[in-house]
């Protein structure tokens, strides 16, 4: 069993090759009072949708739970009997996968993102282990935030079934103890929501200044069904230039028109970047013209002397009073 420190969030060797995903979302959530935990919202999105967004690269995504609306289509299955525990749920999900690698995730990971999933797959390929899993801030294994070799999982699940007749009620450690595992430390992505205090912590964190914009953009893209990574800084610079150089309402209108232009061109990330640069250049020219106009129109009231002001503003109305002399 080894420890793996990722050097970047980019996919490693084989990171772009075929893999499936199994998401376990059918637990009882006893510490949440029996609430439907996958449907609890953090940052306007359900916990389940946040996890599904993180594993969107999977060829097949299987969710082991009762069906419910999700932001993207998945394959729904259920262990038999329902509520049989994580190993029974995992075995049910694996029946519907075909790839040699599978990402196994719980449905309560508010901070899991696609780069972390890709990193787990890269660690799996780099080390040659049976699985690569995250560890939390205390160094504890998180076997439901992991990438595994599918044949290794099937081998161990079959052995456990042979020994215990059924997988119902068996703990996850019975599975992981028989696997060669690589560990990837990540206290943020491994954070799961077991209690309402955990939910409150997650909701507070995504509203912190350094996270809120990325969280909001991700939520909007999910809501609108947009799968497009854009240069956020470029768009924000455009909004700033339009607001300062033209007028405040120009900022949201300009960014909307950039998106509309990119869509009309049927373009992707590059089309958004090109339209943003053109609009930013226009805003800059607009600001320069405004500055030049201001410089070319001196304030006559400021530059004129008192006498000049008096001469320049004669009394055009004659004094018609009787005693006017």
Coordinates of N, CA and C in Angstrom, one line a residue, residues 9 45 50-57 103 105 109-120 134 145 186 188-190 215 218:
X9 N -3.3 18.8 -11.5 CA -4.7 18.4 -11.7 C -5.0 17.9 -13.1
X45 N -27.3 23.4 -5.8 CA -27.3 22.1 -6.5 C -27.4 21.0 -5.5
X50 N -23.8 17.5 -7.8 CA -22.5 17.9 -7.6 C -21.5 16.8 -7.9
X51 N -21.8 15.6 -7.4 CA -20.9 14.4 -7.6 C -21.0 14.0 -9.1
X52 N -22.2 14.0 -9.7 CA -22.4 13.6 -11.1 C -21.6 14.5 -12.0
X53 N -21.5 15.8 -11.6 CA -20.7 16.7 -12.5 C -19.2 16.4 -12.4
X54 N -18.8 15.9 -11.2 CA -17.4 15.6 -11.1 C -17.0 14.4 -11.9
X55 N -17.9 13.5 -12.1 CA -17.6 12.2 -12.8 C -18.2 12.2 -14.2
X56 N -18.4 13.4 -14.8 CA -19.1 13.5 -16.1 C -18.3 12.9 -17.2
X57 N -17.0 12.6 -17.0 CA -16.1 12.0 -18.1 C -16.4 10.5 -18.2
X103 N -14.7 4.5 -11.3 CA -14.6 5.4 -10.2 C -15.8 5.1 -9.3
X105 N -17.9 6.4 -6.0 CA -18.1 7.6 -5.3 C -19.4 7.5 -4.4
X109 N -20.5 14.3 -1.5 CA -19.2 14.9 -1.5 C -19.3 16.3 -2.2
X110 N -19.5 17.4 -1.4 CA -19.8 18.7 -2.0 C -18.7 19.3 -2.7
X111 N -17.4 19.0 -2.4 CA -16.3 19.6 -2.9 C -15.5 18.8 -4.0
X112 N -16.1 17.6 -4.3 CA -15.4 16.8 -5.3 C -15.6 17.5 -6.7
X113 N -14.5 17.5 -7.5 CA -14.5 18.1 -8.8 C -13.8 17.2 -9.8
X114 N -14.0 17.5 -11.0 CA -13.5 16.6 -12.1 C -12.0 16.4 -12.1
X115 N -11.2 17.5 -11.8 CA -9.7 17.3 -11.7 C -9.3 16.3 -10.7
X116 N -10.0 16.2 -9.6 CA -9.7 15.2 -8.5 C -10.0 13.8 -9.1
X117 N -11.1 13.6 -9.7 CA -11.4 12.3 -10.3 C -10.3 11.9 -11.3
X118 N -9.9 12.8 -12.2 CA -8.9 12.5 -13.1 C -7.6 12.2 -12.4
X119 N -7.3 12.9 -11.4 CA -6.1 12.6 -10.6 C -6.1 11.2 -10.0
X120 N -7.2 10.8 -9.5 CA -7.3 9.4 -9.0 C -7.1 8.4 -10.1
X134 N -8.8 8.5 -1.9 CA -8.5 9.7 -1.2 C -8.4 9.4 0.3
X145 N -14.3 7.4 -2.4 CA -13.8 8.5 -3.3 C -12.6 7.9 -3.9
X186 N -6.2 14.4 0.3 CA -7.0 15.5 -0.1 C -8.1 15.8 0.9
X188 N -10.0 18.3 1.4 CA -11.2 19.1 0.9 C -12.1 18.2 0.0
X189 N -11.6 17.6 -1.0 CA -12.4 16.7 -1.9 C -13.0 15.5 -1.2
X190 N -12.3 15.1 -0.1 CA -12.8 13.9 0.6 C -13.8 14.3 1.7
X215 N -18.0 28.5 -7.8 CA -19.2 27.8 -7.4 C -20.4 28.2 -8.2
X218 N -20.2 27.2 -11.9 CA -20.5 25.8 -12.0 C -22.0 25.5 -11.9

